[in-house]
Coordinates of N, CA and C in Angstrom, one line a residue:
M367 N 35.5 118.2 38.4 CA 36.7 118.6 37.7 C 36.8 118.1 36.3
K368 N 37.1 118.9 35.4 CA 37.1 118.5 34.0 C 38.6 118.3 33.5
F369 N 38.8 117.2 32.9 CA 40.1 116.9 32.3 C 40.0 116.5 30.9
S370 N 41.0 116.5 30.1 CA 41.0 115.9 28.8 C 41.3 114.4 29.1
P371 N 40.9 113.5 28.2 CA 41.2 112.1 28.4 C 42.7 111.9 28.5
K372 N 43.5 112.6 27.7 CA 45.0 112.5 27.7 C 45.6 112.9 29.0
S373 N 45.1 114.0 29.6 CA 45.6 114.5 30.8 C 45.2 113.6 32.0
L374 N 44.0 113.0 32.0 CA 43.6 112.1 33.0 C 44.4 110.8 32.9
K375 N 44.6 110.3 31.7 CA 45.4 109.1 31.6 C 46.8 109.3 32.2
R376 N 47.4 110.5 31.9 CA 48.7 110.8 32.4 C 48.7 110.9 33.9
L377 N 47.7 111.5 34.5 CA 47.6 111.7 35.9 C 47.4 110.4 36.6
L378 N 46.5 109.5 36.1 CA 46.3 108.2 36.7 C 47.5 107.3 36.6
N379 N 48.3 107.4 35.6 CA 49.5 106.6 35.4 C 50.6 107.1 36.4
L380 N 50.5 108.3 36.9 CA 51.4 108.8 37.9 C 50.9 108.7 39.3
Y381 N 49.7 108.2 39.5 CA 49.0 108.1 40.8 C 49.8 107.0 41.6
P382 N 50.3 107.4 42.8 CA 51.2 106.4 43.5 C 50.5 105.1 43.8
P383 N 49.2 104.9 44.1 CA 48.7 103.6 44.3 C 48.7 102.7 43.0
Y384 N 48.6 103.4 41.9 CA 48.6 102.6 40.6 C 50.1 102.3 40.3
L385 N 51.0 103.2 40.5 CA 52.4 102.9 40.3 C 52.8 101.7 41.2
G386 N 52.4 101.7 42.5 CA 52.7 100.6 43.4 C 52.1 99.3 43.0
A387 N 50.9 99.4 42.4 CA 50.2 98.1 42.0 C 50.7 97.7 40.6
G388 N 51.4 98.5 39.9 CA 51.8 98.2 38.5 C 50.7 98.3 37.5
V389 N 49.6 99.1 37.8 CA 48.5 99.3 37.0 C 48.8 100.4 36.0
K390 N 48.4 100.2 34.7 CA 48.7 101.2 33.7 C 47.5 101.4 32.8
I391 N 47.0 102.7 32.7 CA 46.0 103.0 31.8 C 46.6 103.2 30.4
T392 N 46.1 102.4 29.4 CA 46.6 102.5 28.1 C 45.8 103.3 27.1
H393 N 44.5 103.5 27.4 CA 43.7 104.2 26.5 C 42.4 104.8 27.2
I394 N 42.1 106.0 26.9 CA 40.8 106.6 27.3 C 40.3 107.3 26.0
S395 N 39.1 106.9 25.6 CA 38.5 107.4 24.4 C 38.2 108.9 24.6
E396 N 38.1 109.7 23.5 CA 37.8 111.1 23.5 C 36.4 111.4 24.0
D397 N 35.5 110.4 23.9 CA 34.1 110.6 24.4 C 33.9 110.1 25.8
W398 N 35.0 109.6 26.4 CA 35.0 109.2 27.8 C 34.2 107.8 28.0
R399 N 33.9 107.2 26.9 CA 33.1 106.0 27.1 C 33.9 104.7 27.1
E400 N 35.2 104.7 27.0 CA 36.0 103.5 27.0 C 37.3 103.8 27.6
L401 N 37.7 102.9 28.5 CA 39.0 103.0 29.1 C 39.7 101.6 29.1
H402 N 40.9 101.5 28.7 CA 41.7 100.3 28.7 C 42.7 100.3 29.8
V403 N 42.9 99.3 30.5 CA 43.8 99.3 31.6 C 44.5 97.9 31.7
G404 N 45.8 97.9 32.0 CA 46.5 96.6 32.1 C 47.4 96.6 33.3
M405 N 48.0 95.4 33.5 CA 49.0 95.2 34.6 C 49.9 94.0 34.2
S406 N 51.1 94.2 34.4 CA 52.1 93.2 34.3 C 52.4 92.6 35.6
L407 N 52.8 91.4 35.7 CA 53.2 90.8 37.0 C 54.6 91.3 37.3
R408 N 54.8 91.8 38.5 CA 56.1 92.3 39.0 C 56.3 91.8 40.4
W409 N 57.5 91.9 40.9 CA 57.9 91.4 42.2 C 57.0 92.1 43.3
Y410 N 56.6 93.4 43.0 CA 55.9 94.1 44.0 C 54.4 94.0 43.9
N411 N 53.9 93.3 42.9 CA 52.4 93.1 42.9 C 52.0 91.6 42.9
R412 N 52.9 90.8 43.4 CA 52.7 89.3 43.4 C 52.1 89.0 44.8
N413 N 51.4 87.9 44.9 CA 50.9 87.4 46.2 C 51.8 86.3 46.7
A414 N 51.4 85.6 47.7 CA 52.3 84.6 48.3 C 52.6 83.4 47.4
V415 N 51.8 83.2 46.4 CA 52.0 82.1 45.5 C 52.5 82.6 44.1
N416 N 53.0 83.8 44.1 CA 53.7 84.4 42.9 C 52.7 84.6 41.7
T417 N 51.4 84.8 42.0 CA 50.5 85.2 40.9 C 50.0 86.6 41.3
H418 N 49.2 87.2 40.4 CA 48.7 88.6 40.7 C 47.9 88.7 42.0
F419 N 48.3 89.7 42.8 CA 47.7 90.0 44.0 C 46.3 90.5 43.8
G420 N 45.3 90.0 44.5 CA 43.9 90.3 44.3 C 43.6 91.8 44.4
G421 N 44.2 92.4 45.3 CA 44.0 93.9 45.5 C 44.4 94.7 44.3
S422 N 45.5 94.2 43.6 CA 46.0 94.9 42.4 C 45.0 94.6 41.3
L423 N 44.5 93.4 41.2 CA 43.5 93.1 40.2 C 42.3 94.0 40.3
Y424 N 41.8 94.2 41.5 CA 40.7 95.1 41.7 C 41.0 96.5 41.4
S425 N 42.2 96.9 41.8 CA 42.6 98.3 41.6 C 42.6 98.7 40.1
M426 N 42.7 97.7 39.2 CA 42.6 97.9 37.8 C 41.2 98.5 37.4
I427 N 40.2 98.2 38.2 CA 38.8 98.6 37.9 C 38.5 99.9 38.7
D428 N 38.9 100.0 39.9 CA 38.6 101.1 40.7 C 39.5 102.3 40.5
P429 N 39.0 103.5 40.4 CA 37.6 104.1 40.4 C 37.2 104.5 39.0
H430 N 37.6 103.8 38.0 CA 37.4 104.3 36.6 C 36.0 104.5 36.1
L431 N 35.1 103.6 36.4 CA 33.7 103.9 36.0 C 33.2 105.2 36.6
M432 N 33.4 105.4 37.9 CA 33.0 106.7 38.5 C 33.6 107.9 37.8
L433 N 34.9 107.8 37.5 CA 35.6 108.9 36.8 C 35.0 109.2 35.4
L434 N 34.8 108.1 34.7 CA 34.3 108.3 33.3 C 32.9 108.9 33.4
L435 N 32.0 108.3 34.3 CA 30.7 108.9 34.4 C 30.6 110.3 34.8
M436 N 31.5 110.7 35.7 CA 31.6 112.1 36.1 C 31.9 113.0 35.0
Q437 N 32.8 112.6 34.1 CA 33.1 113.4 32.9 C 32.0 113.4 31.9
I438 N 31.3 112.3 31.7 CA 30.2 112.2 30.7 C 29.0 113.0 31.2
L439 N 28.6 112.8 32.5 CA 27.3 113.3 33.0 C 27.5 114.8 33.5
G440 N 28.7 115.2 33.8 CA 28.9 116.6 34.2 C 28.4 116.9 35.6
K441 N 28.4 118.2 35.9 CA 28.1 118.7 37.3 C 26.7 118.6 37.7
E442 N 25.8 118.2 36.8 CA 24.4 118.0 37.1 C 24.1 116.8 37.9
Y443 N 25.1 115.9 38.0 CA 24.9 114.6 38.7 C 25.9 114.4 39.8
L444 N 25.5 113.7 40.8 CA 26.4 113.2 41.8 C 26.7 111.7 41.4
V445 N 28.0 111.4 41.4 CA 28.4 110.1 41.0 C 29.4 109.6 42.0
W446 N 29.2 108.4 42.6 CA 30.1 107.8 43.6 C 30.2 106.3 43.3
D447 N 31.3 105.8 43.8 CA 31.4 104.3 43.8 C 30.5 103.8 45.0
K448 N 29.7 102.8 44.7 CA 28.8 102.3 45.8 C 29.3 101.0 46.3
A449 N 29.6 100.0 45.4 CA 30.0 98.7 45.9 C 30.7 98.0 44.8
A450 N 31.4 96.9 45.2 CA 32.1 96.0 44.2 C 32.1 94.6 44.8
D451 N 32.1 93.7 43.8 CA 32.2 92.3 44.2 C 33.1 91.7 43.2
I452 N 34.2 91.1 43.6 CA 35.2 90.5 42.7 C 35.2 89.0 42.9
E453 N 35.1 88.3 41.8 CA 35.3 86.8 41.8 C 36.6 86.5 41.1
F454 N 37.4 85.8 41.9 CA 38.7 85.4 41.3 C 38.5 84.0 40.6
I455 N 38.7 84.0 39.3 CA 38.4 82.8 38.5 C 39.6 81.9 38.4
K456 N 40.7 82.5 38.0 CA 41.9 81.7 37.7 C 43.2 82.5 38.1
A457 N 44.1 81.9 38.8 CA 45.3 82.6 39.1 C 46.1 82.7 37.8
S458 N 46.9 83.8 37.7 CA 47.7 84.0 36.5 C 49.0 84.7 36.8
K459 N 50.0 84.4 36.0 CA 51.3 85.1 36.1 C 51.5 85.9 34.8
K460 N 50.5 85.9 33.9 CA 50.6 86.6 32.6 C 50.1 88.1 32.8
N461 N 50.4 88.9 31.8 CA 49.9 90.2 31.7 C 48.3 90.1 31.7
V462 N 47.7 91.0 32.4 CA 46.2 91.1 32.4 C 45.7 92.4 32.0
R463 N 44.5 92.4 31.6 CA 43.9 93.7 31.1 C 42.4 93.6 31.2
T464 N 41.8 94.8 31.2 CA 40.3 94.9 31.1 C 40.0 96.1 30.3
V465 N 38.8 96.1 29.7 CA 38.2 97.2 28.9 C 36.9 97.6 29.6
I466 N 36.9 98.9 30.0 CA 35.7 99.4 30.7 C 34.9 100.2 29.6
K467 N 33.7 99.9 29.4 CA 32.8 100.6 28.4 C 31.6 101.1 29.1
I468 N 31.2 102.3 28.7 CA 29.9 102.8 29.0 C 29.1 103.0 27.7
T469 N 27.9 102.3 27.7 CA 27.2 102.3 26.4 C 26.1 103.4 26.4
D470 N 25.5 103.5 25.2 CA 24.4 104.4 25.1 C 23.2 104.0 26.0
K471 N 23.0 102.7 26.1 CA 22.0 102.1 26.9 C 22.2 102.4 28.4
N472 N 23.5 102.3 28.9 CA 23.8 102.7 30.2 C 23.4 104.2 30.5
L473 N 23.7 105.1 29.6 CA 23.5 106.5 29.8 C 22.0 106.8 29.7
E474 N 21.3 106.1 28.8 CA 19.8 106.2 28.7 C 19.1 105.8 30.0
D475 N 19.6 104.6 30.5 CA 19.0 104.1 31.8 C 19.3 105.1 32.9
I476 N 20.5 105.7 33.0 CA 20.8 106.7 34.0 C 19.9 107.9 33.9
A477 N 19.7 108.4 32.7 CA 18.9 109.6 32.5 C 17.4 109.3 32.9
L478 N 16.9 108.1 32.5 CA 15.6 107.8 32.8 C 15.3 107.5 34.3
M479 N 16.2 106.8 34.9 CA 16.1 106.5 36.3 C 16.3 107.6 37.3
T480 N 17.0 108.7 36.9 CA 17.3 109.8 37.7 C 16.6 111.1 37.4
E481 N 15.7 111.0 36.4 CA 15.1 112.3 35.9 C 14.3 113.1 37.0
E482 N 13.8 112.4 38.0 CA 13.0 113.1 39.0 C 13.9 113.2 40.3
G483 N 15.2 113.1 40.2 CA 16.1 113.2 41.3 C 16.3 112.0 42.1
E484 N 15.8 110.8 41.6 CA 16.0 109.6 42.4 C 17.4 109.1 42.3
K485 N 17.8 108.3 43.3 CA 19.1 107.7 43.3 C 19.0 106.5 42.4
Y486 N 20.1 106.2 41.7 CA 20.1 105.0 40.8 C 21.4 104.3 41.0
F487 N 21.4 103.0 41.0 CA 22.6 102.2 41.2 C 22.8 101.3 40.0
P488 N 23.4 101.8 38.9 CA 23.7 100.9 37.8 C 24.8 100.0 38.2
E489 N 24.7 98.7 37.6 CA 25.7 97.7 37.8 C 26.4 97.4 36.5
F490 N 27.7 97.3 36.6 CA 28.6 97.0 35.4 C 29.3 95.7 35.7
M491 N 29.3 94.8 34.8 CA 30.1 93.6 34.9 C 31.4 93.7 34.0
L492 N 32.5 93.5 34.6 CA 33.8 93.7 34.0 C 34.7 92.5 34.1
D493 N 35.3 92.1 33.0 CA 36.2 90.9 33.0 C 37.6 91.3 33.0
V494 N 38.4 90.7 33.8 CA 39.9 90.8 33.8 C 40.4 89.6 33.0
I495 N 41.1 89.8 31.9 CA 41.5 88.6 31.2 C 43.1 88.7 31.0
D496 N 43.7 87.5 30.8 CA 45.1 87.5 30.6 C 45.4 87.6 29.1
E497 N 46.7 87.5 28.8 CA 47.2 87.7 27.4 C 46.8 86.6 26.5
D498 N 46.3 85.5 27.1 CA 45.7 84.3 26.3 C 44.2 84.4 26.2
N499 N 43.6 85.6 26.6 CA 42.2 85.8 26.6 C 41.5 84.9 27.6
E500 N 42.1 84.4 28.6 CA 41.5 83.6 29.6 C 41.0 84.5 30.8
L501 N 39.8 84.2 31.3 CA 39.2 84.9 32.3 C 40.0 84.7 33.7
V502 N 40.5 85.8 34.2 CA 41.2 85.8 35.5 C 40.3 86.2 36.7
A503 N 39.5 87.2 36.5 CA 38.6 87.7 37.5 C 37.4 88.4 36.8
R504 N 36.3 88.4 37.6 CA 35.1 89.1 37.1 C 34.7 90.0 38.3
V505 N 34.4 91.3 37.9 CA 34.0 92.3 38.9 C 32.7 92.8 38.6
K506 N 31.8 92.9 39.6 CA 30.5 93.6 39.5 C 30.7 94.9 40.2
K507 N 30.6 95.9 39.5 CA 30.8 97.3 40.1 C 29.4 98.0 40.1
T508 N 29.0 98.5 41.3 CA 27.8 99.3 41.4 C 28.2 100.7 41.7
I509 N 27.5 101.6 40.9 CA 27.8 103.0 41.0 C 26.5 103.7 41.6
Y510 N 26.7 104.7 42.4 CA 25.6 105.6 42.9 C 25.5 106.8 41.9
V511 N 24.3 107.0 41.4 CA 24.1 108.2 40.5 C 22.9 108.9 40.9
K512 N 22.9 110.2 41.0 CA 21.7 111.0 41.4 C 21.8 112.3 40.7
K513 N 20.7 112.7 40.0 CA 20.7 114.0 39.4 C 20.5 115.1 40.5
K514 N 21.3 116.1 40.4 CA 21.2 117.2 41.4 C 20.0 118.0 41.1
K515 N 19.4 118.6 42.1 CA 18.3 119.5 42.0 C 18.8 120.8 41.4
S516 N 18.0 121.3 40.4 CA 18.4 122.6 39.9 C 17.9 123.7 40.9
R517 N 18.4 124.9 40.8 CA 17.9 126.0 41.7 C 16.4 126.2 41.6
E518 N 15.8 125.9 40.5 CA 14.4 126.1 40.3 C 13.6 125.1 41.1
Q519 N 14.2 123.9 41.3 CA 13.5 122.8 42.0 C 13.7 123.0 43.6
V520 N 14.6 123.8 44.0 CA 14.7 124.0 45.5 C 13.7 125.0 46.0
P521 N 12.9 124.7 47.0 CA 12.0 125.7 47.5 C 12.6 127.0 47.9
A522 N 11.9 128.1 47.7 CA 12.5 129.4 48.0 C 13.0 129.5 49.4
N523 N 12.3 129.0 50.4 CA 12.7 129.1 51.8 C 14.0 128.4 52.0
K524 N 14.3 127.4 51.3 CA 15.6 126.7 51.4 C 16.7 127.5 50.8
L525 N 16.4 128.2 49.7 CA 17.4 129.1 49.1 C 17.8 130.3 50.0
D526 N 16.7 130.8 50.7 CA 17.0 132.0 51.6 C 17.9 131.6 52.7
K527 N 17.7 130.4 53.2 CA 18.6 129.9 54.3 C 20.0 129.7 53.9
A528 N 20.2 129.3 52.6 CA 21.5 129.0 52.1 C 22.3 130.3 51.9
A529 N 21.6 131.4 51.7 CA 22.3 132.7 51.3 C 22.9 133.3 52.5

């Protein structure tokens, strides 16, 4: 599905799980390579010790890399979230934010590693920081990427069965 960055930002900010977590997308670049997201501490996203709930911290990350890559790579690729690992570094009651970036190198690696139709699992390290630029959490996000086979690459007998 193709969206403009502005319409996706609006849609995500109205998405009920993000509303419930207090997550807000503040920026998506026109080239889909950068997304800024933040979260303020509210009564509904606090944990038992009145700091940011870990699930809300993770929801700041999920599923943005997948969505950005889907827009950049287009319909020629399958893109899925594969795995995530979050390390909570410091509890915080302050506003938190993260910047998600996809670099030229990331895209070159994806193209190279999937050119023959192989699965590729790029990893992205993302930092959640507070308003004092202190590290609150670090997330390692793994994405599944695979280039779809073109119709020319599918054997004729497989195309006949699909018809």
